[in-house]
CSV table of C-alpha atoms in Angstrom, one decimal:
chain,number,residue,atom,x,y,z
A,1138,UNK,CA,4.1,-65.6,-56.0
A,1139,UNK,CA,4.3,-62.7,-58.4
A,1140,UNK,CA,5.5,-59.4,-57.0
A,1141,UNK,CA,2.7,-57.1,-55.8
A,1142,UNK,CA,2.7,-53.6,-57.3
A,1143,UNK,CA,3.3,-50.7,-55.0
A,1144,UNK,CA,0.1,-48.9,-54.0
A,1145,UNK,CA,0.1,-45.1,-54.1
A,1146,UNK,CA,0.8,-43.7,-50.7
A,1147,UNK,CA,-0.9,-40.4,-49.8
A,1148,UNK,CA,1.6,-37.6,-48.8
A,1149,UNK,CA,2.2,-37.3,-45.1
A,1150,UNK,CA,0.9,-33.7,-45.1
A,1151,UNK,CA,-2.6,-34.9,-46.2
A,1152,UNK,CA,-3.1,-31.7,-48.2
A,1153,UNK,CA,-5.4,-32.2,-51.2
A,1154,UNK,CA,-3.4,-32.3,-54.4
A,1155,UNK,CA,-5.6,-30.5,-57.0
A,1156,UNK,CA,-3.9,-27.2,-56.4
A,1157,UNK,CA,-2.5,-24.8,-53.8
A,1158,UNK,CA,-5.4,-22.4,-54.1
A,1159,UNK,CA,-8.0,-25.2,-53.9
A,1160,UNK,CA,-6.3,-26.6,-50.9
A,1161,UNK,CA,-6.2,-23.2,-49.2
A,1162,UNK,CA,-9.8,-22.5,-49.7
A,1163,UNK,CA,-10.7,-26.1,-48.7
A,1164,UNK,CA,-9.1,-25.4,-45.3
A,1165,UNK,CA,-10.8,-22.1,-45.0
A,1166,UNK,CA,-14.2,-23.6,-45.8
A,1167,UNK,CA,-13.9,-26.6,-43.5
A,1168,UNK,CA,-12.6,-24.5,-40.6
A,1169,UNK,CA,-14.5,-21.4,-41.3
A,1170,UNK,CA,-16.1,-21.2,-37.9
A,1171,UNK,CA,-12.9,-21.5,-35.9
A,1172,UNK,CA,-11.0,-19.2,-38.2
A,1173,UNK,CA,-13.7,-16.6,-38.3
A,1174,UNK,CA,-14.0,-16.6,-34.6
A,1175,UNK,CA,-10.3,-16.4,-34.0
A,1176,UNK,CA,-10.0,-13.6,-36.6
A,1177,UNK,CA,-12.7,-11.5,-35.0
A,1178,UNK,CA,-11.2,-12.0,-31.5
A,1179,UNK,CA,-7.6,-11.2,-32.6
A,1180,UNK,CA,-8.5,-8.2,-34.8
A,1181,UNK,CA,-10.9,-6.9,-32.1
A,1182,UNK,CA,-8.3,-7.2,-29.3
A,1183,UNK,CA,-5.6,-5.7,-31.5
A,1184,UNK,CA,-7.9,-2.8,-32.4
A,1185,UNK,CA,-8.7,-2.1,-28.8
A,1186,UNK,CA,-5.0,-2.3,-27.8
A,1187,UNK,CA,-4.1,0.0,-30.7
A,1188,UNK,CA,-6.7,2.5,-29.7
A,1189,UNK,CA,-5.4,2.6,-26.1
A,1190,UNK,CA,-1.8,2.9,-27.4
A,1191,UNK,CA,-2.8,5.8,-29.7
A,1192,UNK,CA,-4.6,7.5,-26.9
A,1193,UNK,CA,-1.6,7.3,-24.7
A,1194,UNK,CA,0.7,8.6,-27.5
A,1195,UNK,CA,-1.6,11.6,-28.0
A,1196,UNK,CA,-1.5,12.2,-24.3
A,1197,UNK,CA,2.3,12.1,-24.3
A,1198,UNK,CA,2.4,14.4,-27.4
A,1199,UNK,CA,-0.1,16.9,-25.9
A,1200,UNK,CA,2.6,19.5,-25.1
A,1201,UNK,CA,3.4,19.5,-28.8
A,1202,UNK,CA,-0.2,20.1,-29.8
A,1203,UNK,CA,-0.5,22.8,-27.2
A,1204,UNK,CA,2.6,24.6,-28.5
A,1205,UNK,CA,1.2,24.4,-32.1
A,1206,UNK,CA,-2.1,25.9,-30.9
A,1207,UNK,CA,-0.4,28.7,-29.0
A,1208,UNK,CA,1.8,29.5,-32.0
A,1209,UNK,CA,-1.2,29.6,-34.3
A,1210,UNK,CA,-3.0,32.0,-32.0
A,1211,UNK,CA,0.1,34.3,-31.8
A,1212,UNK,CA,0.6,34.3,-35.6
A,1213,UNK,CA,-3.1,35.1,-36.0
A,1214,UNK,CA,-2.8,38.1,-33.7
A,1215,UNK,CA,0.2,39.5,-35.6
A,1216,UNK,CA,-1.6,38.7,-38.8
A,1217,UNK,CA,1.0,36.4,-40.2
A,1218,UNK,CA,0.4,33.1,-41.9
A,1219,UNK,CA,1.3,30.1,-39.7
A,1220,UNK,CA,2.7,26.9,-41.1
A,1221,UNK,CA,3.2,24.4,-38.3
A,1222,UNK,CA,6.3,22.2,-38.2
A,1223,UNK,CA,5.4,18.5,-37.8
A,1224,UNK,CA,9.0,17.4,-37.1
A,1225,UNK,CA,8.3,16.9,-33.4
A,1226,UNK,CA,5.3,14.7,-34.1
A,1227,UNK,CA,7.4,12.7,-36.6
A,1228,UNK,CA,9.9,12.1,-33.8
A,1229,UNK,CA,7.2,11.0,-31.5
A,1230,UNK,CA,5.7,8.7,-34.2
A,1231,UNK,CA,9.1,7.1,-34.9
A,1232,UNK,CA,9.7,6.6,-31.2
A,1233,UNK,CA,6.4,4.8,-30.7
A,1234,UNK,CA,6.5,2.8,-34.0
A,1235,UNK,CA,8.0,-0.3,-32.3
A,1236,UNK,CA,4.9,-0.5,-30.1
A,1237,UNK,CA,2.6,-0.7,-33.2
A,1238,UNK,CA,5.0,-3.1,-34.9
A,1239,UNK,CA,4.9,-5.3,-31.8
A,1240,UNK,CA,1.1,-5.1,-31.7
A,1241,UNK,CA,0.8,-6.0,-35.4
A,1242,UNK,CA,3.3,-8.8,-35.1
A,1243,UNK,CA,1.5,-10.3,-32.1
A,1244,UNK,CA,-1.8,-10.3,-33.9
A,1245,UNK,CA,-0.3,-11.8,-37.1
A,1246,UNK,CA,1.6,-14.4,-35.1
A,1247,UNK,CA,-1.6,-15.4,-33.3
A,1248,UNK,CA,-3.5,-15.7,-36.5
A,1249,UNK,CA,-0.7,-17.7,-38.1
A,1250,UNK,CA,-0.8,-20.1,-35.3
A,1251,UNK,CA,-4.5,-20.6,-35.6
A,1252,UNK,CA,-4.3,-21.1,-39.4
A,1253,UNK,CA,-1.4,-23.5,-39.1
A,1254,UNK,CA,-3.5,-25.6,-36.6
A,1255,UNK,CA,-6.3,-25.7,-39.2
A,1256,UNK,CA,-3.8,-27.0,-41.8
A,1257,UNK,CA,-2.4,-29.6,-39.4
A,1258,UNK,CA,-6.0,-30.7,-38.7
A,1259,UNK,CA,-6.3,-31.5,-42.5
A,1260,UNK,CA,-3.2,-33.7,-42.4
A,1261,UNK,CA,-3.5,-37.5,-42.8
A,1262,UNK,CA,-1.4,-37.7,-39.6
A,1263,UNK,CA,-3.7,-35.7,-37.5
A,1264,UNK,CA,-4.3,-38.7,-35.1
A,1265,UNK,CA,-0.5,-39.2,-34.7
A,1266,UNK,CA,0.0,-35.4,-34.2
A,1267,UNK,CA,-2.7,-35.4,-31.5
A,1268,UNK,CA,-0.9,-38.3,-29.7
A,1269,UNK,CA,2.4,-36.5,-29.8
A,1270,UNK,CA,0.8,-33.3,-28.5
A,1271,UNK,CA,-0.7,-35.3,-25.5
A,1272,UNK,CA,2.7,-36.8,-24.8
A,1273,UNK,CA,4.3,-33.4,-24.3
A,1274,UNK,CA,6.0,-33.0,-27.7
A,1275,UNK,CA,6.1,-29.5,-29.4
A,1276,UNK,CA,2.6,-28.4,-30.1
A,1277,UNK,CA,1.9,-27.0,-33.6
A,1278,UNK,CA,0.6,-23.5,-33.5
A,1279,UNK,CA,2.4,-22.1,-30.5
A,1280,UNK,CA,2.5,-18.3,-30.4
A,1281,UNK,CA,6.0,-17.7,-28.8
A,1282,UNK,CA,8.2,-19.2,-31.6
A,1283,UNK,CA,6.1,-17.5,-34.3
A,1284,UNK,CA,6.4,-14.1,-32.6
A,1285,UNK,CA,10.2,-14.7,-32.2
A,1286,UNK,CA,10.4,-15.5,-36.0
A,1287,UNK,CA,8.7,-12.2,-36.8
A,1288,UNK,CA,11.2,-10.4,-34.6
A,1289,UNK,CA,14.3,-12.2,-36.0
A,1290,UNK,CA,13.0,-11.8,-39.6
A,1291,UNK,CA,12.6,-8.0,-39.1
A,1292,UNK,CA,16.1,-7.7,-37.6
A,1293,UNK,CA,17.5,-9.6,-40.6
A,1294,UNK,CA,15.5,-7.8,-43.4
A,1295,UNK,CA,15.1,-4.1,-42.5
A,1296,UNK,CA,18.4,-2.8,-40.9
A,1297,UNK,CA,20.2,-2.9,-44.3
A,1298,UNK,CA,17.8,-0.6,-46.2
A,1299,UNK,CA,17.4,1.7,-43.3
A,1300,UNK,CA,21.1,2.1,-42.7
A,1301,UNK,CA,21.8,2.6,-46.5
A,1302,UNK,CA,19.0,5.2,-46.8
A,1303,UNK,CA,20.4,7.1,-43.8
A,1304,UNK,CA,23.9,7.1,-45.1
A,1305,UNK,CA,22.8,8.1,-48.6
A,1306,UNK,CA,20.7,10.9,-47.2
A,1307,UNK,CA,23.7,12.3,-45.2
A,1308,UNK,CA,25.9,12.1,-48.3
A,1309,UNK,CA,23.6,13.3,-51.0
A,1310,UNK,CA,20.6,15.0,-49.3
A,1311,UNK,CA,19.9,18.7,-49.0
A,1312,UNK,CA,21.0,19.9,-45.6
A,1313,UNK,CA,21.2,23.6,-44.7
A,1314,UNK,CA,24.6,25.0,-43.7
A,1315,UNK,CA,26.2,21.6,-44.5
A,1316,UNK,CA,28.7,21.2,-47.4
A,1317,UNK,CA,27.9,18.3,-49.7
A,1318,UNK,CA,30.5,15.5,-49.3
A,1319,UNK,CA,29.9,14.3,-52.8
A,1320,UNK,CA,29.8,16.5,-55.9
A,1321,UNK,CA,26.4,16.5,-57.5
A,1322,UNK,CA,26.4,14.8,-60.9
A,1323,UNK,CA,29.6,12.7,-60.3
A,1324,UNK,CA,29.5,8.9,-60.5
A,1325,UNK,CA,30.1,8.4,-56.7
A,1326,UNK,CA,27.1,10.7,-56.1
A,1327,UNK,CA,25.0,8.7,-58.5
A,1328,UNK,CA,26.0,5.4,-57.0
A,1329,UNK,CA,25.3,6.5,-53.4
A,1330,UNK,CA,22.0,8.1,-54.5
A,1331,UNK,CA,20.8,4.8,-56.1
A,1332,UNK,CA,22.1,2.6,-53.3
A,1333,UNK,CA,18.8,2.7,-51.3
A,1334,UNK,CA,16.9,1.2,-54.2
A,1335,UNK,CA,19.4,-1.7,-54.4
A,1336,UNK,CA,19.2,-2.2,-50.6
A,1337,UNK,CA,15.4,-2.4,-50.8
A,1338,UNK,CA,15.7,-4.9,-53.6
A,1339,UNK,CA,18.0,-7.1,-51.4
A,1340,UNK,CA,15.6,-6.7,-48.5
A,1341,UNK,CA,12.7,-7.9,-50.6
A,1342,UNK,CA,14.6,-10.9,-51.7
A,1343,UNK,CA,15.5,-11.7,-48.1
A,1344,UNK,CA,11.9,-11.2,-47.1
A,1345,UNK,CA,10.7,-13.6,-49.8
A,1346,UNK,CA,13.3,-16.2,-48.7
A,1347,UNK,CA,12.0,-16.0,-45.1
A,1348,UNK,CA,8.3,-15.9,-46.0
A,1349,UNK,CA,7.7,-19.5,-44.9
A,1350,UNK,CA,9.4,-19.1,-41.5
A,1351,UNK,CA,6.2,-18.2,-39.5
A,1352,UNK,CA,4.5,-21.3,-40.9
A,1353,UNK,CA,7.5,-23.4,-40.0
A,1354,UNK,CA,7.6,-22.1,-36.5
A,1355,UNK,CA,3.8,-22.7,-36.1
A,1356,UNK,CA,4.4,-26.3,-37.2
A,1357,UNK,CA,6.7,-26.9,-34.2
A,1358,UNK,CA,10.2,-25.7,-35.1
A,1359,UNK,CA,12.2,-23.2,-33.1
A,1360,UNK,CA,12.8,-19.7,-34.4
A,1361,UNK,CA,16.2,-20.2,-35.9
A,1362,UNK,CA,15.3,-23.6,-37.3
A,1363,UNK,CA,12.2,-22.1,-38.8
A,1364,UNK,CA,14.3,-19.4,-40.6
A,1365,UNK,CA,16.7,-22.1,-41.9
A,1366,UNK,CA,13.8,-24.2,-43.0
A,1367,UNK,CA,12.2,-21.3,-44.9
A,1368,UNK,CA,15.5,-20.5,-46.5
A,1369,UNK,CA,16.2,-24.0,-47.6
A,1370,UNK,CA,12.7,-24.6,-49.0
A,1371,UNK,CA,12.5,-21.3,-50.9
A,1372,UNK,CA,15.9,-21.5,-52.7
A,1373,UNK,CA,15.0,-24.6,-54.6
A,1374,UNK,CA,13.8,-25.1,-58.1
A,1375,UNK,CA,10.2,-25.9,-56.9
A,1376,UNK,CA,10.1,-23.5,-53.9
A,1377,UNK,CA,11.2,-20.2,-55.4
A,1378,UNK,CA,8.6,-19.9,-58.2
A,1379,UNK,CA,5.8,-21.1,-55.9
A,1380,UNK,CA,6.6,-18.7,-53.1
A,1381,UNK,CA,6.9,-15.9,-55.6
A,1382,UNK,CA,3.7,-16.9,-57.4
A,1383,UNK,CA,1.9,-16.9,-54.1
A,1384,UNK,CA,3.4,-13.8,-52.5
A,1385,UNK,CA,2.8,-11.4,-55.4
A,1386,UNK,CA,-1.0,-11.9,-55.7
A,1387,UNK,CA,-1.4,-11.8,-51.9
A,1388,UNK,CA,0.6,-8.6,-51.7
A,1389,UNK,CA,-1.5,-7.0,-54.5
A,1390,UNK,CA,-4.7,-8.2,-52.8
A,1391,UNK,CA,-3.6,-6.7,-49.5
A,1392,UNK,CA,-2.6,-3.3,-51.0
A,1393,UNK,CA,-5.8,-3.2,-53.0
A,1394,UNK,CA,-8.1,-4.0,-50.1
A,1395,UNK,CA,-6.3,-1.4,-47.9
A,1396,UNK,CA,-6.6,1.3,-50.5
A,1397,UNK,CA,-10.3,0.5,-51.1
A,1398,UNK,CA,-11.2,0.5,-47.4
A,1399,UNK,CA,-9.3,3.7,-46.7
A,1400,UNK,CA,-11.2,5.4,-49.6
A,1401,UNK,CA,-14.5,4.3,-48.2
A,1402,UNK,CA,-13.5,5.4,-44.7
A,1403,UNK,CA,-12.5,8.9,-45.7
A,1404,UNK,CA,-15.9,10.4,-44.5
A,1405,UNK,CA,-14.6,9.5,-40.9
A,1406,UNK,CA,-12.1,12.3,-41.1
A,1407,UNK,CA,-14.4,15.3,-40.6
A,1408,UNK,CA,-16.5,13.4,-38.1
A,1409,UNK,CA,-13.5,12.4,-35.9
A,1410,UNK,CA,-12.0,15.8,-36.3
A,1411,UNK,CA,-15.1,17.6,-35.1
A,1412,UNK,CA,-15.6,15.2,-32.2
A,1413,UNK,CA,-12.0,15.5,-30.9
A,1414,UNK,CA,-12.0,19.3,-31.4
A,1415,UNK,CA,-15.2,19.7,-29.4
A,1416,UNK,CA,-13.9,17.4,-26.6
A,1417,UNK,CA,-10.4,19.0,-26.4
A,1418,UNK,CA,-10.5,22.4,-28.0
A,1419,UNK,CA,-7.3,21.7,-29.8
A,1420,UNK,CA,-7.5,21.9,-33.6
A,1421,UNK,CA,-4.2,20.1,-34.3
A,1422,UNK,CA,-4.9,17.1,-32.1
A,1423,UNK,CA,-8.3,16.8,-33.8
A,1424,UNK,CA,-6.7,17.2,-37.3
A,1425,UNK,CA,-4.2,14.4,-36.8
A,1426,UNK,CA,-6.8,12.2,-35.2
A,1427,UNK,CA,-9.0,12.7,-38.3
A,1428,UNK,CA,-6.0,11.8,-40.5
A,1429,UNK,CA,-5.4,8.6,-38.6
A,1430,UNK,CA,-9.0,7.4,-38.4
A,1431,UNK,CA,-9.3,6.0,-42.0
A,1432,UNK,CA,-5.9,4.5,-41.8
A,1433,UNK,CA,-6.7,2.6,-38.7
A,1434,UNK,CA,-10.0,1.3,-40.1
A,1435,UNK,CA,-8.1,0.3,-43.3
A,1436,UNK,CA,-5.5,-1.7,-41.3
A,1437,UNK,CA,-8.1,-3.5,-39.2
A,1438,UNK,CA,-10.4,-4.4,-42.1
A,1439,UNK,CA,-7.5,-5.4,-44.3
A,1440,UNK,CA,-6.1,-7.6,-41.6
A,1441,UNK,CA,-9.5,-9.3,-41.0
A,1442,UNK,CA,-10.0,-10.0,-44.7
A,1443,UNK,CA,-6.5,-10.9,-46.0
A,1444,UNK,CA,-4.6,-12.3,-43.0
A,1445,UNK,CA,-6.6,-15.6,-42.7
A,1446,UNK,CA,-6.1,-16.3,-46.4
A,1447,UNK,CA,-2.4,-15.3,-46.4
A,1448,UNK,CA,-1.5,-17.3,-43.3
A,1449,UNK,CA,-3.4,-20.4,-44.4
A,1450,UNK,CA,-1.9,-20.3,-47.9
A,1451,UNK,CA,1.7,-20.1,-46.6
A,1452,UNK,CA,1.0,-22.8,-44.1
A,1453,UNK,CA,-0.3,-25.1,-46.9
A,1454,UNK,CA,2.6,-24.2,-49.1
A,1455,UNK,CA,5.1,-24.9,-46.3
A,1456,UNK,CA,3.4,-28.3,-45.6
A,1457,UNK,CA,3.7,-29.2,-49.3
A,1458,UNK,CA,7.3,-28.2,-49.8
A,1459,UNK,CA,8.6,-29.8,-46.7
A,1460,UNK,CA,7.3,-33.3,-47.6
A,1461,UNK,CA,9.9,-35.2,-49.6
A,1462,UNK,CA,9.1,-37.5,-52.4
A,1463,UNK,CA,8.4,-41.1,-51.1
A,1464,UNK,CA,11.6,-43.1,-51.4
A,1465,UNK,CA,11.9,-46.9,-51.8
A,1466,UNK,CA,12.0,-48.3,-48.3
A,1467,UNK,CA,11.2,-45.1,-46.6
A,1468,UNK,CA,8.8,-45.2,-43.6
A,1469,UNK,CA,5.2,-45.2,-44.6
A,1470,UNK,CA,5.9,-46.8,-48.1
A,1471,UNK,CA,5.4,-50.4,-49.2
A,1472,UNK,CA,8.3,-52.2,-50.6
A,1473,UNK,CA,8.0,-54.7,-53.4
A,1474,UNK,CA,9.0,-58.2,-52.2
A,1475,UNK,CA,12.2,-59.5,-53.7
A,1476,UNK,CA,11.9,-62.2,-56.3
A,1477,UNK,CA,11.7,-65.8,-54.9
A,1478,UNK,CA,15.0,-67.3,-56.2
A,1479,UNK,CA,16.7,-70.6,-55.1
A,1480,UNK,CA,19.6,-68.7,-53.7
A,1481,UNK,CA,17.4,-66.6,-51.5
A,1482,UNK,CA,15.5,-69.7,-50.3
A,1483,UNK,CA,18.8,-71.3,-49.2
A,1484,UNK,CA,19.7,-68.1,-47.3
A,1485,UNK,CA,16.3,-68.1,-45.6
A,1486,UNK,CA,16.8,-71.7,-44.7
A,1487,UNK,CA,20.1,-71.1,-43.0
A,1488,UNK,CA,18.7,-68.1,-41.1
A,1489,UNK,CA,15.5,-69.9,-40.1
A,1490,UNK,CA,15.8,-70.8,-36.4
A,1491,UNK,CA,13.8,-74.0,-36.9
A,1492,UNK,CA,16.1,-75.2,-39.7
A,1493,UNK,CA,13.3,-75.4,-42.2
A,1494,UNK,CA,14.5,-75.0,-45.8
């Protein structure tokens, strides 16, 4: 009997092969109901939580606003111009920044889990995956490992540029009553002054190398294993250009949508400022509330528009990069029967328990 040719085997990920963009929008289209509902719920809950946190921060910073108001009144009485110092508010904002980062990370992780489940549903092994999930194996789309990946990735990427920027500022920045350690214009001063840019470049490379980690964690890996998976998939001949080609347009899309929404939301500034000033009688609290209003609207709308596309695209890319090329004899592939030779027939006859040749 002549050997049978191997039949093409679909990839185990089941992602359509025409292209990454087509596959992403195919998932978004087929699961638009579930993704839209999850996006509205996650962004809505995150917005409400952010509003409560912002209100609490304004309440904690109210003594600062009161001091600004009293100083303004005093300077007005002595007929001197008053320029308020926002350094205390900057310290309050830096102290509460981890709360907002935790809030944004939780919302992004939840949406990444939902989008990864949608990608898994498109897989050719969805029935096998469902049986594994019922048997107690790791469930794709869990929130905790994705959130842990966000935290670990942040600890890996951002301490370096922050530390370098702080040291460079202490060595080369303008500080009153403080002698400059490095002479301005010398080559050590130039190197230290440009070191933050180099640190940011290294942080961007690390961030790109770990871009696929949330999708890997949502697929069922642990946090550290997901980071290693993203690193190994990105630093390959096929992975690096595809990650870069996907990350750059998505980053440009996010920045453009945010900028556009903030511009359209600028009329909220006088409205919010007048409402808060009438309710509290504090001009400075109303001023900063008006400044934050368009930014908050921009963040929420940008997240609702771009996060589903971004999370789905990286989940699809991770699913494609992690599937190896089918090997001869690998599980799920058909092997070509060996040629029927007399030597092989004699071996089969000796191994046949019935003794048939």
